[in-house]
Amino acid sequence: MPGLTRERLSARFRAAAEAVARERPDVDPNAAREVFAEAAGLLHDGLVLDDLDDADTAAVVEGLCAALADPDPGAAVRALARAAGDDPGDLSDREAVAAAYLSAARVLQL
């Protein structure tokens, strides 16, 4: 995500929260927006994504948005970290991506 700012990160997480609320009627849209906004702020303030290039940042943000919608977000984030290390796919720095996922899990207390 070129020039990732707090606002851009928040916007992506807000879109993910709204998608979760649309797809899962049991989820309160306001609560989802609040949780995802808090996560975006913690990730930004915790500098979790700062060592990644734009493509890897985009991949991690998408992965985290999906993981936060999972019934067990901690397990989902740890699985993403393992997957980044095992099969990097299009990642340019698989170790940094795996570390970012694990840092996210700590920062978000998952």
Coordinates of N, CA and C in Angstrom, one line a residue:
M1 N 0.9 -1.2 0.0 CA 0.0 0.0 0.0 C 0.9 1.2 0.0
P2 N 1.1 1.8 -1.2 CA 2.0 3.0 -1.3 C 1.6 4.1 -0.3
G3 N 2.6 4.6 0.4 CA 2.4 5.7 1.3 C 1.4 5.4 2.4
L4 N 1.5 4.2 3.0 CA 0.5 3.8 4.0 C 0.5 4.8 5.1
T5 N -0.7 5.4 5.3 CA -0.9 6.4 6.4 C -1.9 5.8 7.3
R6 N -2.0 6.4 8.5 CA -3.0 5.9 9.4 C -4.4 6.0 8.8
E7 N -4.7 7.0 8.0 CA -6.0 7.1 7.4 C -6.3 6.0 6.4
R8 N -5.2 5.7 5.6 CA -5.4 4.7 4.6 C -5.6 3.3 5.2
L9 N -4.8 3.1 6.3 CA -4.9 1.8 7.0 C -6.3 1.7 7.7
S10 N -6.7 2.8 8.3 CA -8.1 2.8 8.9 C -9.2 2.6 7.9
A11 N -9.0 3.2 6.7 CA -10.1 3.0 5.7 C -10.2 1.6 5.2
R12 N -9.0 0.9 5.1 CA -9.0 -0.5 4.7 C -9.7 -1.4 5.8
F13 N -9.3 -1.1 7.0 CA -9.9 -1.9 8.1 C -11.4 -1.6 8.3
R14 N -11.8 -0.3 8.0 CA -13.2 0.0 8.1 C -14.0 -0.7 7.0
A15 N -13.4 -0.8 5.8 CA -14.1 -1.5 4.7 C -14.2 -3.0 5.1
A16 N -13.2 -3.6 5.7 CA -13.3 -5.0 6.2 C -14.3 -5.2 7.2
A17 N -14.4 -4.2 8.2 CA -15.5 -4.3 9.2 C -16.9 -4.3 8.6
E18 N -17.1 -3.4 7.6 CA -18.4 -3.3 7.0 C -18.7 -4.6 6.2
A19 N -17.7 -5.2 5.6 CA -17.9 -6.4 4.9 C -18.3 -7.5 5.9
V20 N -17.6 -7.6 7.0 CA -18.0 -8.6 8.0 C -19.4 -8.4 8.5
A21 N -19.8 -7.2 8.8 CA -21.1 -6.9 9.3 C -22.2 -7.3 8.2
R22 N -21.9 -7.1 6.9 CA -22.8 -7.4 5.9 C -23.0 -8.9 5.8
E23 N -21.8 -9.7 5.9 CA -21.8 -11.1 5.7 C -22.3 -11.9 6.9
R24 N -22.2 -11.3 8.0 CA -22.6 -12.0 9.3 C -23.6 -11.2 10.0
P25 N -24.9 -11.6 9.9 CA -26.0 -10.8 10.5 C -25.9 -10.7 12.0
D26 N -25.1 -11.7 12.6 CA -25.0 -11.7 14.1 C -24.0 -10.6 14.6
V27 N -23.3 -10.0 13.7 CA -22.3 -9.0 14.1 C -22.9 -7.6 14.0
D28 N -22.7 -6.9 15.1 CA -23.2 -5.5 15.2 C -22.2 -4.6 14.4
P29 N -22.7 -3.9 13.4 CA -21.9 -3.1 12.5 C -21.0 -2.1 13.3
N30 N -21.6 -1.4 14.3 CA -20.9 -0.4 15.1 C -19.7 -1.1 15.9
A31 N -20.0 -2.2 16.4 CA -19.0 -2.9 17.2 C -17.9 -3.4 16.3
A32 N -18.2 -3.9 15.1 CA -17.2 -4.3 14.1 C -16.3 -3.1 13.7
R33 N -16.9 -2.0 13.4 CA -16.2 -0.8 13.0 C -15.2 -0.4 14.2
E34 N -15.7 -0.5 15.4 CA -14.9 -0.1 16.5 C -13.7 -1.0 16.7
V35 N -13.9 -2.3 16.6 CA -12.9 -3.3 16.8 C -11.8 -3.1 15.7
F36 N -12.3 -3.0 14.5 CA -11.3 -2.9 13.4 C -10.6 -1.6 13.4
A37 N -11.2 -0.5 13.8 CA -10.6 0.8 13.9 C -9.5 0.8 15.0
E38 N -9.8 0.1 16.1 CA -8.8 0.0 17.2 C -7.6 -0.8 16.7
A39 N -7.9 -1.9 16.0 CA -6.8 -2.7 15.4 C -5.9 -1.9 14.5
A40 N -6.5 -1.2 13.6 CA -5.7 -0.4 12.7 C -4.9 0.6 13.4
G41 N -5.4 1.3 14.4 CA -4.6 2.2 15.2 C -3.5 1.6 15.9
L42 N -3.7 0.4 16.5 CA -2.7 -0.3 17.2 C -1.6 -0.7 16.3
L43 N -2.0 -1.2 15.1 CA -1.0 -1.6 14.1 C -0.1 -0.5 13.6
H44 N -0.8 0.6 13.4 CA -0.1 1.8 12.9 C 0.9 2.4 14.0
D45 N 0.3 2.5 15.2 CA 1.1 3.1 16.3 C 2.3 2.1 16.7
G46 N 2.0 0.8 16.5 CA 3.0 -0.2 16.9 C 4.1 -0.4 15.9
L47 N 4.0 0.3 14.8 CA 5.0 0.3 13.7 C 5.1 -1.1 13.1
V48 N 4.1 -1.9 13.2 CA 4.1 -3.3 12.8 C 4.4 -3.5 11.3
L49 N 4.0 -2.6 10.5 CA 4.1 -2.7 9.0 C 5.3 -1.9 8.4
D50 N 6.0 -1.2 9.2 CA 7.0 -0.2 8.8 C 8.2 -0.8 8.0
D51 N 8.5 -2.1 8.2 CA 9.7 -2.6 7.5 C 9.3 -3.4 6.3
L52 N 8.1 -3.3 5.8 CA 7.6 -4.0 4.6 C 7.6 -3.1 3.4
D53 N 7.8 -3.7 2.2 CA 7.6 -2.9 1.0 C 6.1 -2.8 0.8
D54 N 5.8 -2.0 -0.2 CA 4.3 -1.8 -0.5 C 3.5 -3.0 -0.8
A55 N 4.1 -4.0 -1.6 CA 3.4 -5.2 -1.9 C 3.2 -6.1 -0.7
D56 N 4.2 -6.2 0.1 CA 4.1 -7.0 1.3 C 3.2 -6.4 2.3
T57 N 3.2 -5.1 2.4 CA 2.3 -4.4 3.3 C 0.9 -4.7 2.9
A58 N 0.6 -4.6 1.6 CA -0.8 -4.8 1.2 C -1.2 -6.2 1.5
A59 N -0.3 -7.2 1.3 CA -0.6 -8.6 1.6 C -0.9 -8.8 3.1
V60 N -0.1 -8.2 3.9 CA -0.3 -8.4 5.4 C -1.6 -7.7 5.8
V61 N -1.9 -6.5 5.3 CA -3.1 -5.8 5.6 C -4.3 -6.7 5.2
E62 N -4.3 -7.2 4.0 CA -5.4 -8.1 3.6 C -5.5 -9.3 4.5
G63 N -4.4 -9.9 4.8 CA -4.4 -11.1 5.6 C -4.9 -10.8 7.0
L64 N -4.5 -9.6 7.6 CA -5.0 -9.3 8.9 C -6.5 -9.0 8.9
C65 N -7.0 -8.3 7.9 CA -8.4 -8.0 7.8 C -9.2 -9.3 7.8
A66 N -8.7 -10.3 7.0 CA -9.4 -11.6 7.0 C -9.3 -12.3 8.3
A67 N -8.1 -12.3 8.9 CA -7.9 -13.0 10.2 C -8.8 -12.4 11.3
L68 N -9.0 -11.1 11.3 CA -9.8 -10.5 12.4 C -11.2 -10.9 12.3
A69 N -11.7 -11.3 11.1 CA -13.0 -11.8 10.9 C -13.2 -13.3 11.3
D70 N -12.1 -14.0 11.5 CA -12.1 -15.4 11.8 C -12.6 -15.6 13.3
P71 N -13.3 -16.7 13.5 CA -13.7 -17.0 14.9 C -12.6 -17.1 15.9
D72 N -11.4 -17.4 15.4 CA -10.2 -17.5 16.3 C -9.1 -16.6 15.6
P73 N -9.1 -15.3 15.7 CA -8.2 -14.5 15.0 C -6.7 -14.7 15.3
G74 N -6.4 -15.1 16.6 CA -5.1 -15.4 17.0 C -4.5 -16.6 16.2
A75 N -5.3 -17.6 16.1 CA -4.9 -18.8 15.3 C -4.7 -18.5 13.8
A76 N -5.7 -17.6 13.4 CA -5.6 -17.3 11.9 C -4.4 -16.4 11.6
V77 N -4.0 -15.5 12.5 CA -2.8 -14.7 12.3 C -1.5 -15.6 12.3
R78 N -1.5 -16.5 13.3 CA -0.3 -17.4 13.4 C -0.2 -18.3 12.2
A79 N -1.3 -18.7 11.7 CA -1.3 -19.5 10.5 C -0.8 -18.8 9.3
L80 N -1.2 -17.5 9.2 CA -0.7 -16.6 8.1 C 0.9 -16.5 8.3
A81 N 1.4 -16.3 9.5 CA 2.8 -16.2 9.7 C 3.5 -17.5 9.2
R82 N 3.0 -18.6 9.6 CA 3.6 -19.9 9.1 C 3.5 -20.0 7.6
A83 N 2.4 -19.7 7.0 CA 2.3 -19.8 5.6 C 3.2 -18.9 4.9
A84 N 3.5 -17.7 5.4 CA 4.4 -16.8 4.8 C 5.8 -17.4 4.8
G85 N 6.2 -18.0 5.9 CA 7.5 -18.7 5.9 C 7.6 -19.9 5.1
D86 N 6.5 -20.7 5.0 CA 6.6 -21.9 4.2 C 6.4 -21.7 2.7
D87 N 5.5 -20.9 2.3 CA 5.3 -20.7 0.9 C 5.1 -19.2 0.6
P88 N 6.2 -18.5 0.3 CA 6.2 -17.1 0.2 C 5.3 -16.5 -1.0
G89 N 5.0 -17.4 -2.0 CA 4.2 -16.9 -3.1 C 4.8 -15.7 -3.7
D90 N 4.1 -14.6 -3.7 CA 4.6 -13.3 -4.4 C 5.3 -12.4 -3.4
L91 N 5.5 -12.8 -2.2 CA 6.1 -12.0 -1.2 C 7.6 -11.7 -1.5
S92 N 8.0 -10.5 -1.3 CA 9.4 -10.1 -1.5 C 10.3 -10.4 -0.3
D93 N 9.7 -10.4 0.9 CA 10.5 -10.7 2.1 C 9.7 -11.5 3.0
R94 N 9.7 -12.8 2.8 CA 8.8 -13.7 3.6 C 9.1 -13.7 5.1
E95 N 10.4 -13.5 5.4 CA 10.7 -13.5 6.9 C 10.1 -12.2 7.5
A96 N 10.2 -11.1 6.8 CA 9.7 -9.8 7.4 C 8.1 -9.9 7.5
V97 N 7.5 -10.6 6.5 CA 6.1 -10.7 6.5 C 5.7 -11.6 7.7
A98 N 6.3 -12.7 7.9 CA 6.0 -13.6 9.0 C 6.2 -12.9 10.3
A99 N 7.3 -12.1 10.4 CA 7.6 -11.3 11.6 C 6.5 -10.3 11.8
A100 N 6.0 -9.6 10.8 CA 4.9 -8.6 10.9 C 3.6 -9.3 11.4
Y101 N 3.3 -10.5 10.9 CA 2.1 -11.1 11.4 C 2.3 -11.5 12.9
L102 N 3.4 -12.0 13.3 CA 3.6 -12.3 14.7 C 3.6 -11.1 15.6
S103 N 4.2 -10.0 15.1 CA 4.2 -8.7 15.8 C 2.7 -8.2 15.9
A104 N 2.0 -8.4 14.9 CA 0.5 -8.0 14.9 C -0.2 -8.8 16.0
A105 N 0.1 -10.0 16.0 CA -0.6 -10.9 17.0 C -0.3 -10.4 18.5
R106 N 1.0 -10.0 18.7 CA 1.4 -9.5 20.0 C 0.7 -8.1 20.3
V107 N 0.8 -7.2 19.3 CA 0.3 -5.9 19.5 C -1.3 -5.9 19.7
L108 N -1.9 -6.8 19.0 CA -3.4 -6.9 19.1 C -3.8 -7.9 20.2
Q109 N -2.8 -8.4 20.9 CA -3.0 -9.3 22.0 C -3.9 -10.5 21.6
L110 N -3.6 -11.1 20.5 CA -4.4 -12.3 20.0 C -3.8 -13.6 20.5

